[in-house]
Short mmCIF file of C-alpha atoms and ligand atoms in Angstrom, two decimals:
data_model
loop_
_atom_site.label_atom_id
_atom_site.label_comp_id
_atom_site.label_asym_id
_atom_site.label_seq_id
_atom_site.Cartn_x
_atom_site.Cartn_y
_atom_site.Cartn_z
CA UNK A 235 -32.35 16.98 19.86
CA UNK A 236 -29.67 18.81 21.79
CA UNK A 237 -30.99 21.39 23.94
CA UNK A 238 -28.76 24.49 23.04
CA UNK A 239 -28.61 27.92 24.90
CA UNK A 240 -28.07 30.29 22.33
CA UNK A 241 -26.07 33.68 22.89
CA UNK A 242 -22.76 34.22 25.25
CA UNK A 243 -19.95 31.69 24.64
CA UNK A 244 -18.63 31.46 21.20
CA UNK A 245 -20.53 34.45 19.96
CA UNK A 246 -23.79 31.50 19.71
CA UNK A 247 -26.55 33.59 18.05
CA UNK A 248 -25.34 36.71 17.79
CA UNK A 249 -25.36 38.76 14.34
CA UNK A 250 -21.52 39.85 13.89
CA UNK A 251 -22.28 41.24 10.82
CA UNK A 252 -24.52 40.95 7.02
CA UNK A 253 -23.40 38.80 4.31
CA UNK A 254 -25.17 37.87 0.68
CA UNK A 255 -23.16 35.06 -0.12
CA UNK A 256 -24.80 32.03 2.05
CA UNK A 257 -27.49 31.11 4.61
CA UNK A 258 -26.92 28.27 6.49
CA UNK A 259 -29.90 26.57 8.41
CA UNK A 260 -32.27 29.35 7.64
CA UNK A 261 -35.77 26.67 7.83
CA UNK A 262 -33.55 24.47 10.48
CA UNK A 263 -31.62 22.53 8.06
CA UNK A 264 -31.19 24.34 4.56
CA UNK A 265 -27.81 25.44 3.04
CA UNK A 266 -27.89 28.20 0.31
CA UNK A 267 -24.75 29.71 -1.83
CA UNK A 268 -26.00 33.30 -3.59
CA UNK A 269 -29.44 31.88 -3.37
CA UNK A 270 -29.00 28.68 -5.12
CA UNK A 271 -29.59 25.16 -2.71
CA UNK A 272 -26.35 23.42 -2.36
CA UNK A 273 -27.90 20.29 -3.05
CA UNK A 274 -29.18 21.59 -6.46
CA UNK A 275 -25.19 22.22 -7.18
CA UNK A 276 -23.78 19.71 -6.28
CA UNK A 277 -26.23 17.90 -8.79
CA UNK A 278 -25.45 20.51 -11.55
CA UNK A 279 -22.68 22.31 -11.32
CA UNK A 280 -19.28 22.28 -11.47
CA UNK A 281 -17.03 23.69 -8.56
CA UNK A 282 -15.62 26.14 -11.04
CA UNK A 283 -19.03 27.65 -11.46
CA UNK A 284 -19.40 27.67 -7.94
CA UNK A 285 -16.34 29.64 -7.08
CA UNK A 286 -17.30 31.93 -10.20
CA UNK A 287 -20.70 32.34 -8.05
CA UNK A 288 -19.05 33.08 -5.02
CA UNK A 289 -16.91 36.01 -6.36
CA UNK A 290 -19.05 36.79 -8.30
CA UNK A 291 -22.80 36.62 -7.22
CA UNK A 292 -23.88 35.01 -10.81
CA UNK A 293 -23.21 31.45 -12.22
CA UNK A 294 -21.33 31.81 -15.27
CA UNK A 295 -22.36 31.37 -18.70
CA UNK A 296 -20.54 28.96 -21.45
CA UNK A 297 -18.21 31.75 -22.31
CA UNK A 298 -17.51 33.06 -19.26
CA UNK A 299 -16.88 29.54 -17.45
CA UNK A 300 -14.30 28.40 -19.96
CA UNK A 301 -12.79 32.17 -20.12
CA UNK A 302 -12.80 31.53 -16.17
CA UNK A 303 -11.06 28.27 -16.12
CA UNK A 304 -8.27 28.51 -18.58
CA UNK A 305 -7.06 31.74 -16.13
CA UNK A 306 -7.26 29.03 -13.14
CA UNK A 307 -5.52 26.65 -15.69
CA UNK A 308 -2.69 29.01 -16.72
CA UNK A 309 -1.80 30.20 -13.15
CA UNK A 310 -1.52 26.08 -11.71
CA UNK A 311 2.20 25.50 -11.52
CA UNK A 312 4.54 26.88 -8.18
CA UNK A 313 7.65 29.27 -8.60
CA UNK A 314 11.08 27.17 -7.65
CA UNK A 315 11.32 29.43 -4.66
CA UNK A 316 7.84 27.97 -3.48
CA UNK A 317 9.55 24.60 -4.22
CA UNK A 318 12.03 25.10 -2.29
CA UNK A 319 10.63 26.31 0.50
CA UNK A 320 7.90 22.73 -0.05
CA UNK A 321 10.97 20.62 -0.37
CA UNK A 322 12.46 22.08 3.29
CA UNK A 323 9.72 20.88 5.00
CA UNK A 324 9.89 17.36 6.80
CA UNK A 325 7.75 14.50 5.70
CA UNK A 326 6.22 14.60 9.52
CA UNK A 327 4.98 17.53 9.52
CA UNK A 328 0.89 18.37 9.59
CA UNK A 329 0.00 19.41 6.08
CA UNK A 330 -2.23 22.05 7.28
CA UNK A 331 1.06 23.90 8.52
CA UNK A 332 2.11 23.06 4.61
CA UNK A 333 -1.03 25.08 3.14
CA UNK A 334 -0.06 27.76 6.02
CA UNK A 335 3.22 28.60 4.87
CA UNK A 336 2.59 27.75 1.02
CA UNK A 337 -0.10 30.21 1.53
CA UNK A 338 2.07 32.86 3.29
CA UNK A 339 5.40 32.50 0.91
CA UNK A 340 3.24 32.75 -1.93
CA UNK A 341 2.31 36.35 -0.83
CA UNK A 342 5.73 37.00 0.00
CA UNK A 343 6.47 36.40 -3.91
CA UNK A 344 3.50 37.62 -5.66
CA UNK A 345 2.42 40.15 -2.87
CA UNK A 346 -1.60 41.67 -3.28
CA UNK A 347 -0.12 45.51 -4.00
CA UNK A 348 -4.07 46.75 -3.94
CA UNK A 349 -7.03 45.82 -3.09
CA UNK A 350 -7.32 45.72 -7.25
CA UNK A 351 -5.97 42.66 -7.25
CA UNK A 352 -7.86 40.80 -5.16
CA UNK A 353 -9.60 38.53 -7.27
CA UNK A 354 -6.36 37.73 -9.28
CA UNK A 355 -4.60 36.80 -5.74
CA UNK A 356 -7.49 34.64 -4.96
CA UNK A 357 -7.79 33.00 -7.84
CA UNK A 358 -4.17 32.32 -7.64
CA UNK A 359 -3.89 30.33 -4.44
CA UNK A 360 -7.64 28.39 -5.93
CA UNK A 361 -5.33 27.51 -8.72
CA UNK A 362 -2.03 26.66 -6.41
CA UNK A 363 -3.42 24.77 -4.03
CA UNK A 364 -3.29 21.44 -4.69
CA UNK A 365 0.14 21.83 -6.35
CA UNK A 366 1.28 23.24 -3.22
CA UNK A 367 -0.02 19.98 -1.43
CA UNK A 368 1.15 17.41 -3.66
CA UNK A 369 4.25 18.72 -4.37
CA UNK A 370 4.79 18.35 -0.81
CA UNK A 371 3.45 15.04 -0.21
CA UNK A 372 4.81 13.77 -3.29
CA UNK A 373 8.68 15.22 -2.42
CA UNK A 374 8.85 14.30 1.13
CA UNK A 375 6.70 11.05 1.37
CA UNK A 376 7.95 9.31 -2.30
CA UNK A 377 11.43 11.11 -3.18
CA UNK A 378 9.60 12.36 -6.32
CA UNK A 379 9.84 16.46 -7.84
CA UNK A 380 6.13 16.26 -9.40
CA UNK A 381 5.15 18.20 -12.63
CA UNK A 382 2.59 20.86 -10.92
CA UNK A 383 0.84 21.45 -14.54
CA UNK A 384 -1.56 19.18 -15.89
CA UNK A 385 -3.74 18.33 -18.32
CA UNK A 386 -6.72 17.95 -16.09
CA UNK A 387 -10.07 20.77 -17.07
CA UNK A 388 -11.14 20.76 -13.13
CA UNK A 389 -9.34 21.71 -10.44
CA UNK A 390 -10.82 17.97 -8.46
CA UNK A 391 -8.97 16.39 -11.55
CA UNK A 392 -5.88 18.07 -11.15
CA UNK A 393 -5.31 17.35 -7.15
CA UNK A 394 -6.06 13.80 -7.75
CA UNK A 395 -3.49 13.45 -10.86
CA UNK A 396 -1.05 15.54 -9.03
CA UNK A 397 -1.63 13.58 -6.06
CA UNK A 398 -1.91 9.84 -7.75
CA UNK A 399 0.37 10.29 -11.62
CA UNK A 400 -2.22 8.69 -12.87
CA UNK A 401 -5.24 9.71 -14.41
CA UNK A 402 -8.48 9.63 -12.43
CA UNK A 403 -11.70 7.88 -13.51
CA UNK A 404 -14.47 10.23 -14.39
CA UNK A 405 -16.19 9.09 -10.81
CA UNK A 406 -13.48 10.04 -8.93
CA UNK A 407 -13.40 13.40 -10.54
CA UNK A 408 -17.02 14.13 -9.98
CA UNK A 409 -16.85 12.98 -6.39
CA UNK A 410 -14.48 15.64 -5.98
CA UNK A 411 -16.11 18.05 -7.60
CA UNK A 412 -19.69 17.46 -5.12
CA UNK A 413 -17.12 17.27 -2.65
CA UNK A 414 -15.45 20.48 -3.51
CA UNK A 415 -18.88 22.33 -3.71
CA UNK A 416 -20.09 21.09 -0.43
CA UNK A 417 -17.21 22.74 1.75
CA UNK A 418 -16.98 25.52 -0.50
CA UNK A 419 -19.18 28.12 1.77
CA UNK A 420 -20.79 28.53 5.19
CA UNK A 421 -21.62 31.96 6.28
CA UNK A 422 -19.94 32.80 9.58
CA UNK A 423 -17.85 29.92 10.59
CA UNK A 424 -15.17 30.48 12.51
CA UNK A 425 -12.35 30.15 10.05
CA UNK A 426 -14.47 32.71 7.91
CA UNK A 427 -14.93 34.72 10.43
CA UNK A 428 -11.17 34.80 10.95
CA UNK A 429 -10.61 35.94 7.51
CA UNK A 430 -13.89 38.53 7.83
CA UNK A 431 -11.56 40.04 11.33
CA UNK A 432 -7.91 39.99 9.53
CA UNK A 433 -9.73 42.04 6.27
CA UNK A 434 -11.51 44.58 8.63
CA UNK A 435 -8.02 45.87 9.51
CA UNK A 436 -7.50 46.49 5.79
CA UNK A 437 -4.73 43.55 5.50
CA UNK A 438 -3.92 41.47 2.30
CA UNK A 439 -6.03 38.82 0.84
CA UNK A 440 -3.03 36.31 1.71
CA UNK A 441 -2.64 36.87 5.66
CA UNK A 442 -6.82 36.68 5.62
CA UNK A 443 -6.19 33.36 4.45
CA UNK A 444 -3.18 32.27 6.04
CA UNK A 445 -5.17 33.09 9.47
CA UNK A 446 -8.28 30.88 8.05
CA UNK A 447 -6.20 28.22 7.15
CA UNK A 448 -5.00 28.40 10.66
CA UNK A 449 -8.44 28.34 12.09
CA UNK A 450 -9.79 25.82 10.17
CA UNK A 451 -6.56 22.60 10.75
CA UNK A 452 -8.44 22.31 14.50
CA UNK A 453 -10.35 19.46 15.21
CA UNK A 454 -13.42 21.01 16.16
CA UNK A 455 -13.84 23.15 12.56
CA UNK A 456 -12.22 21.13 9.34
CA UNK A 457 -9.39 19.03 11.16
CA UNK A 458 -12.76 16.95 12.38
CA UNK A 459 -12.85 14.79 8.95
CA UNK A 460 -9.26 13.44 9.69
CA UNK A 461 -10.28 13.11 12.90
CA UNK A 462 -14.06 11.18 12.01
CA UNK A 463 -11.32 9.04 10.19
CA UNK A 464 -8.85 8.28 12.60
CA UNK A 465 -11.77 7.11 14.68
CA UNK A 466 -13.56 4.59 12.60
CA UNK A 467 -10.62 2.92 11.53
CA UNK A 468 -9.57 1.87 15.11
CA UNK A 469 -13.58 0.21 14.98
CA UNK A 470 -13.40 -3.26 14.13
CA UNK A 471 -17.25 -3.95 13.08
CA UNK A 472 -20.45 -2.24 13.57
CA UNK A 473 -21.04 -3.62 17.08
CA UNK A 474 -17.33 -2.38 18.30
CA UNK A 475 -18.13 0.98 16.94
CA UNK A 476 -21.26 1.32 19.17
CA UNK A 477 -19.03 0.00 22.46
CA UNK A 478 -16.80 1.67 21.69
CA UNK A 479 -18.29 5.13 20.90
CA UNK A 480 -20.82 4.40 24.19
CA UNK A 481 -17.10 4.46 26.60
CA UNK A 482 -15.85 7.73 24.74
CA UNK A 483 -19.62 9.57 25.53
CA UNK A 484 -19.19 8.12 29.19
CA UNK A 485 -15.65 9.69 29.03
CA UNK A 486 -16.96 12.87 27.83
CA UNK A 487 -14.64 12.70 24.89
CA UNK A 488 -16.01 14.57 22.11
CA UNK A 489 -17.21 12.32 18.61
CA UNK A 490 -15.56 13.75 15.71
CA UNK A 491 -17.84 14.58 12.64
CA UNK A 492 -21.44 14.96 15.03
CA UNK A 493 -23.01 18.10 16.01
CA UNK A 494 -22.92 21.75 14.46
CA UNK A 495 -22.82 25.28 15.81
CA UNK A 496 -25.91 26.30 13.88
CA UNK A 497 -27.69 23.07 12.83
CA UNK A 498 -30.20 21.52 14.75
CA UNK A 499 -31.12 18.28 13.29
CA UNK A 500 -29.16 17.31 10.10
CA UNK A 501 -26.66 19.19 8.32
CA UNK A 502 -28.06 19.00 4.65
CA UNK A 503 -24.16 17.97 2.98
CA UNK A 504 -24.62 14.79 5.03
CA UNK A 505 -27.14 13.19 2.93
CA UNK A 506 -25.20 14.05 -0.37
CA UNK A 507 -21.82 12.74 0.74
CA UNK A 508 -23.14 10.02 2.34
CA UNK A 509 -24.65 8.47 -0.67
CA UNK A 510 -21.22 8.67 -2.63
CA UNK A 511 -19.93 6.76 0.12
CA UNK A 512 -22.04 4.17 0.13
CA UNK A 513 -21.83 4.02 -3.56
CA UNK A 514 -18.07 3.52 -3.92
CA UNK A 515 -18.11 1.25 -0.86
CA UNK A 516 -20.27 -1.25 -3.24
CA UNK A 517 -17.63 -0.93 -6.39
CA UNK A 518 -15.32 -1.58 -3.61
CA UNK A 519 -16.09 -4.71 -2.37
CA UNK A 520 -15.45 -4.10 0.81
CA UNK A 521 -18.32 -2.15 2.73
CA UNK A 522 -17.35 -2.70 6.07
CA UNK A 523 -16.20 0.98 6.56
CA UNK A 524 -19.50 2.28 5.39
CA UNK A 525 -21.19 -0.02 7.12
CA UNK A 526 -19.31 0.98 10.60
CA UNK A 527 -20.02 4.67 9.60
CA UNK A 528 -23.74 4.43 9.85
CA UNK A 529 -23.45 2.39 12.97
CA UNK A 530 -21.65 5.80 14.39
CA UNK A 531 -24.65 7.32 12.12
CA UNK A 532 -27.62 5.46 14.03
CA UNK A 533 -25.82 5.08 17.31
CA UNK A 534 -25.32 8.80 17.66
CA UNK A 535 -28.64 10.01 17.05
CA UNK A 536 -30.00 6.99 18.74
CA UNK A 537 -28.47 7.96 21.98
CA UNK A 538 -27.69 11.66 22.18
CA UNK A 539 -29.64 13.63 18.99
CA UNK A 540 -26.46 14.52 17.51
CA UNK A 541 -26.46 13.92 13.27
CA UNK A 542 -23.35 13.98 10.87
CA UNK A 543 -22.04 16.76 9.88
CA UNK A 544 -20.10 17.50 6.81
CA UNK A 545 -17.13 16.00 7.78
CA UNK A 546 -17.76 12.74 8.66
CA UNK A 547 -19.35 10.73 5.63
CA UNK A 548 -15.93 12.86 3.79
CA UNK A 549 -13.82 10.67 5.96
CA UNK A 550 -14.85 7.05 4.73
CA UNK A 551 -15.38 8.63 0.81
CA UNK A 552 -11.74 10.20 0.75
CA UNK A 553 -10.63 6.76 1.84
CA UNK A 554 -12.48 4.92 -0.68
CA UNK A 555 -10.84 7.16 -3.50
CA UNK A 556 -7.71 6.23 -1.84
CA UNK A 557 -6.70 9.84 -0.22
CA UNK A 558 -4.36 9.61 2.58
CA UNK A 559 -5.80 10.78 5.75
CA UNK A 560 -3.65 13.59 6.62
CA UNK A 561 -4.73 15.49 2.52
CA UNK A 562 -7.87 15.10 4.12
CA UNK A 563 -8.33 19.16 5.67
CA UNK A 564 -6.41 20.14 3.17
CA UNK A 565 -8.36 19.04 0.67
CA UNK A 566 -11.18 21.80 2.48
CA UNK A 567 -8.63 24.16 2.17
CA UNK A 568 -8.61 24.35 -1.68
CA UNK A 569 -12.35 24.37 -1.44
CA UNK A 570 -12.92 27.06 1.52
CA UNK A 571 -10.87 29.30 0.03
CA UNK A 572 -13.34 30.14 -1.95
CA UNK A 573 -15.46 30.81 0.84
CA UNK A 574 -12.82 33.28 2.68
CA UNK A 575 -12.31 35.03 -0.63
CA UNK A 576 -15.80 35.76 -1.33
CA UNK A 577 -16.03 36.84 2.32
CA UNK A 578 -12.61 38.93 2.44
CA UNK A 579 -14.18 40.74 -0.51
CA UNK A 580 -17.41 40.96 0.82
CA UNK A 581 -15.70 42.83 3.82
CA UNK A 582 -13.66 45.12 1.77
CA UNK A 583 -16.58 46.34 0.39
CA UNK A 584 -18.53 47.62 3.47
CA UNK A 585 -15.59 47.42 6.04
CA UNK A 586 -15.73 48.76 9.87
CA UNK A 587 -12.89 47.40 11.87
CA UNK A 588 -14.20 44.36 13.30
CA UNK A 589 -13.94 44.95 17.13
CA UNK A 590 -16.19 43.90 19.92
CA UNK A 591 -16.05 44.29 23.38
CA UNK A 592 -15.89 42.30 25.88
CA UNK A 593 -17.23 41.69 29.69
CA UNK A 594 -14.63 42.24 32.26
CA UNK A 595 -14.01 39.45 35.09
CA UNK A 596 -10.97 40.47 36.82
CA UNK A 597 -9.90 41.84 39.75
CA UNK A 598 -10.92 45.56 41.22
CA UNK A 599 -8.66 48.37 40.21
CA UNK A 600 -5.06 48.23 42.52
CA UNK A 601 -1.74 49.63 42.75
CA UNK A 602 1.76 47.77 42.07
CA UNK A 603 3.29 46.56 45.37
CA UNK A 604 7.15 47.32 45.15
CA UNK A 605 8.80 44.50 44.07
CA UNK A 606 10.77 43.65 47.29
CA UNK A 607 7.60 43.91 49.08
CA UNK A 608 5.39 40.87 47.32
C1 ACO B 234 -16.94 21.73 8.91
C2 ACO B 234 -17.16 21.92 10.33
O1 ACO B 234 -16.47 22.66 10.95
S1 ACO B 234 -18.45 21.06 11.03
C3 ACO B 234 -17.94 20.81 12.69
C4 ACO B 234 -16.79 19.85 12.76
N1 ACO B 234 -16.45 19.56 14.16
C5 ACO B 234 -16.69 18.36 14.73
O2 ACO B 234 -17.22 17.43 14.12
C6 ACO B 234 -16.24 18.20 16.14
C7 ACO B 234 -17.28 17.54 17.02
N2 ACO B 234 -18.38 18.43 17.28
C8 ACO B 234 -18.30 19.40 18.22
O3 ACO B 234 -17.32 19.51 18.94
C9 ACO B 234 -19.46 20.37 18.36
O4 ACO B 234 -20.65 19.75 17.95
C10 ACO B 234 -19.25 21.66 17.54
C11 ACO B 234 -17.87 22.27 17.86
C12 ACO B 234 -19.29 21.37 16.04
C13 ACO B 234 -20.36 22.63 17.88
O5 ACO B 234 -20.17 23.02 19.20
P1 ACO B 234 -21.34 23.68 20.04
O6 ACO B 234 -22.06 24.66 19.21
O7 ACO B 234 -20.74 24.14 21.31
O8 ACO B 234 -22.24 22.39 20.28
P2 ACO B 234 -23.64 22.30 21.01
O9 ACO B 234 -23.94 23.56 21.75
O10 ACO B 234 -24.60 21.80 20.01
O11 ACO B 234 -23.37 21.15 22.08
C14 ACO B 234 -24.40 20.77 22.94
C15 ACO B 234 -23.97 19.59 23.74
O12 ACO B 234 -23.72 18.47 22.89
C16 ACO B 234 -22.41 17.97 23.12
N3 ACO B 234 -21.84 17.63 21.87
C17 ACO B 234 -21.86 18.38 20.73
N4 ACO B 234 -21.19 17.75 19.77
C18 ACO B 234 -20.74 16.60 20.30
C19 ACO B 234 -19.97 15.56 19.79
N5 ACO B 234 -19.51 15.58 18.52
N6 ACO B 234 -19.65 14.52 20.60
C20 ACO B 234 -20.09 14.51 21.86
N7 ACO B 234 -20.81 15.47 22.40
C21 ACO B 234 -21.14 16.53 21.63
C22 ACO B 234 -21.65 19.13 23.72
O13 ACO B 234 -20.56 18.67 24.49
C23 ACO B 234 -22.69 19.79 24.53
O14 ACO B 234 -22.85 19.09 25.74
P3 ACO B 234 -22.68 19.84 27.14
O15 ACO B 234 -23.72 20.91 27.12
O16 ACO B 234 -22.87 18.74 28.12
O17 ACO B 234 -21.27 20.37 27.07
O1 OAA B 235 -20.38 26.68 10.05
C1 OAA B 235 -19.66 26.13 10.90
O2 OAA B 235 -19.68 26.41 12.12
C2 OAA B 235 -18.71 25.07 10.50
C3 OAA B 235 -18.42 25.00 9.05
O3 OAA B 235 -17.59 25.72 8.52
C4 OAA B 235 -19.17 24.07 8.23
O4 OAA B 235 -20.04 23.36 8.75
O5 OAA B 235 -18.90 23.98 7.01
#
């Protein structure tokens, strides 16, 4: 196991604050949303119910769920200003800078006025999202103006019709739902945490998540399953994987998908998305891209202790469902959101400017030298 000192850089083990939404390796390993074991929703429930838990702090009832999702449903399609803006924006660019600025127009149009509205403006971008995605990807990849309405129930559904025209197999919606539900929550993470900082100063629910969304496209936070996926594809069989992953350790180059800030030993979302991997890898066919991802698996903790994360058993699933690569942090970003929301909200209603101090290293007090004189 990897010997960590906890406390100074990166804020390691230090309380920044109290939340009720999520505890994340509380007995080492465990993941909780409101109380409830994430394994125990992704088995059954519906991501829908867990975003109504997360704003909420209850799962819904019947009533309440379908009340819930035909809101979401009715609030789906983009304003032609929003498409216009989408349709500006070249094929080559990183769709995590799409989400950014779909994110931030969107509040330009349909601004949060008061803090009132903040579960409406939420909800909003939960519903927007993956229209705002594959309206892009759609426009500047295939030539094609997509319909962003359709007649999908969950919001997994949706993406992948919006993202495919075609209508997915009930498989491929469930694996989006678990999938949606695992990223949906984890306590202080940085991207969070960004969100947590831009609400303490009493901003709008859109900049909180405009910042997050930010936060979250780097590789070492949600960019890491596009990463985990650029990786294994360069590995040409098991055995290649492990020489090749042994040179980037001797490098000192960083393995995308291992290790966590706050896990020690597994990260419990590892074990769920890794079995829907494997599973669609056999109705594949072709295994061999499960098959290099536990080599990674085995050869990591073999050598150096460090387990997969969330991200990295996402990588080789998205591909089997045919996601391109680059939809693949985005993707987090519809289900994060609900996340920052919960924790924007959470914020608002206990706030204290978020402001810490900080330990100063540089030089001893001293007085300008005239210009002419340096
Ligand atoms: C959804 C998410 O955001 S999950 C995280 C996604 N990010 C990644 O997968 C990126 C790869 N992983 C990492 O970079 C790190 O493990 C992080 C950023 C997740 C956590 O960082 P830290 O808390 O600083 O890691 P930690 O303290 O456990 O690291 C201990 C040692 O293990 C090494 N280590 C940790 N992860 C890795 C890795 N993936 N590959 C190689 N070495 C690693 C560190 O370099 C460090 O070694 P050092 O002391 O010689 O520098
Ligand atoms: O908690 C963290 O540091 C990273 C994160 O968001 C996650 O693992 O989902």
């Amino acid at each position: 196991m990897v010997d960590k000192k906890l406390g100074g850089a990166g804020l390691r083990g230090q309380s920044a604050g109290e939340t009720s939404l999520c505890t994340v390796g509380k007995s080492g390993s465990g993941l909780t949303y409101c109380g409830y074991d994430v394994s125990d929703l992704a088995d059954n429930a519906t991501f829908e119910e867990v975003a109504y838990l997360l704003f909420n702090g209850e799962l819904p009832t019947v009533d309440q769920l379908a009340t819930y999702k035909a809101e979401l449903n009715g609030m789906r399609d983009l304003p032609q200003a929003l498409k216009e803006v989408l349709q500006k924006i070249p094929a080559d660019a990183h769709p995590m800078d799409v989400m950014r600025t779909g994110c931030s127009f969107l509040g330009n149009l349909e601004p949060e006025i008061d803090f009132s509205q903040q579960n409406k403006a939420a909800n909003r971008l939960l519903a927007a999202f993956p229209a705002i995605m594959c309206y892009w990807y759609n426009y500047s990849h295939e030539g094609k103006e997509i319909d962003c309405v359709t007649d999908e129930d969950s919001l997994g559904g949706h993406f992948l019709k919006l993202l495919n025209g075609e209508t997915p197999s009930e498989q491929h919606r469930r694996v989006m739902d678990v999938s949606l539900i695992l990223y949906a929550e984890h306590e202080f993470n940085a991207s969070t945490f960004t969100a947590r900082v831009c609400a303490s100063t009493l901003s709008d629910m859109y900049s909180c998540i405009t910042g997050a969304i930010g936060t979250l496209r780097g590789p070492l936070h949600g960019g890491a399953n596009e990463a985990a996926m650029d990786m294994i594809e360069r590995f040409t069989s098991p055995e290649d994987a492990k020489t090749q992953m042994a040179g980037m350790l001797e490098r000192k180059e960083k393995i995308m998908g291992f290790g966590h800030a706050i896990y020690r030993t597994s990260d419990p979302r590892n074990v769920i998305i890794k079995a829907w991997s494997e599973k669609l890898a056999k109705e594949n066919g072709d295994t061999s891209l499960y098959d290099i991802s536990v080599a990674c698996e085995e050869y990591m903790w073999d050598t150096k202790k460090l387990f997969c994360n969330a991200d990295f058993f996402h990588a080789s699933t998205y591909n089997y469902m045919g996601i391109p690569t680059k939809l693949f942090t985005p993707i987090f970003v519809c289900s994060r959101l609900t996340g920052w929301a919960a924790h924007v909200m959470e914020q608002r209603s206990n706030n204290r400017i978020i402001r810490p101090s900080a330990d100063y290293t540089g030089s001893e007090p001293r007085t300008v030298t005239p210009i002419e004189q340096r």
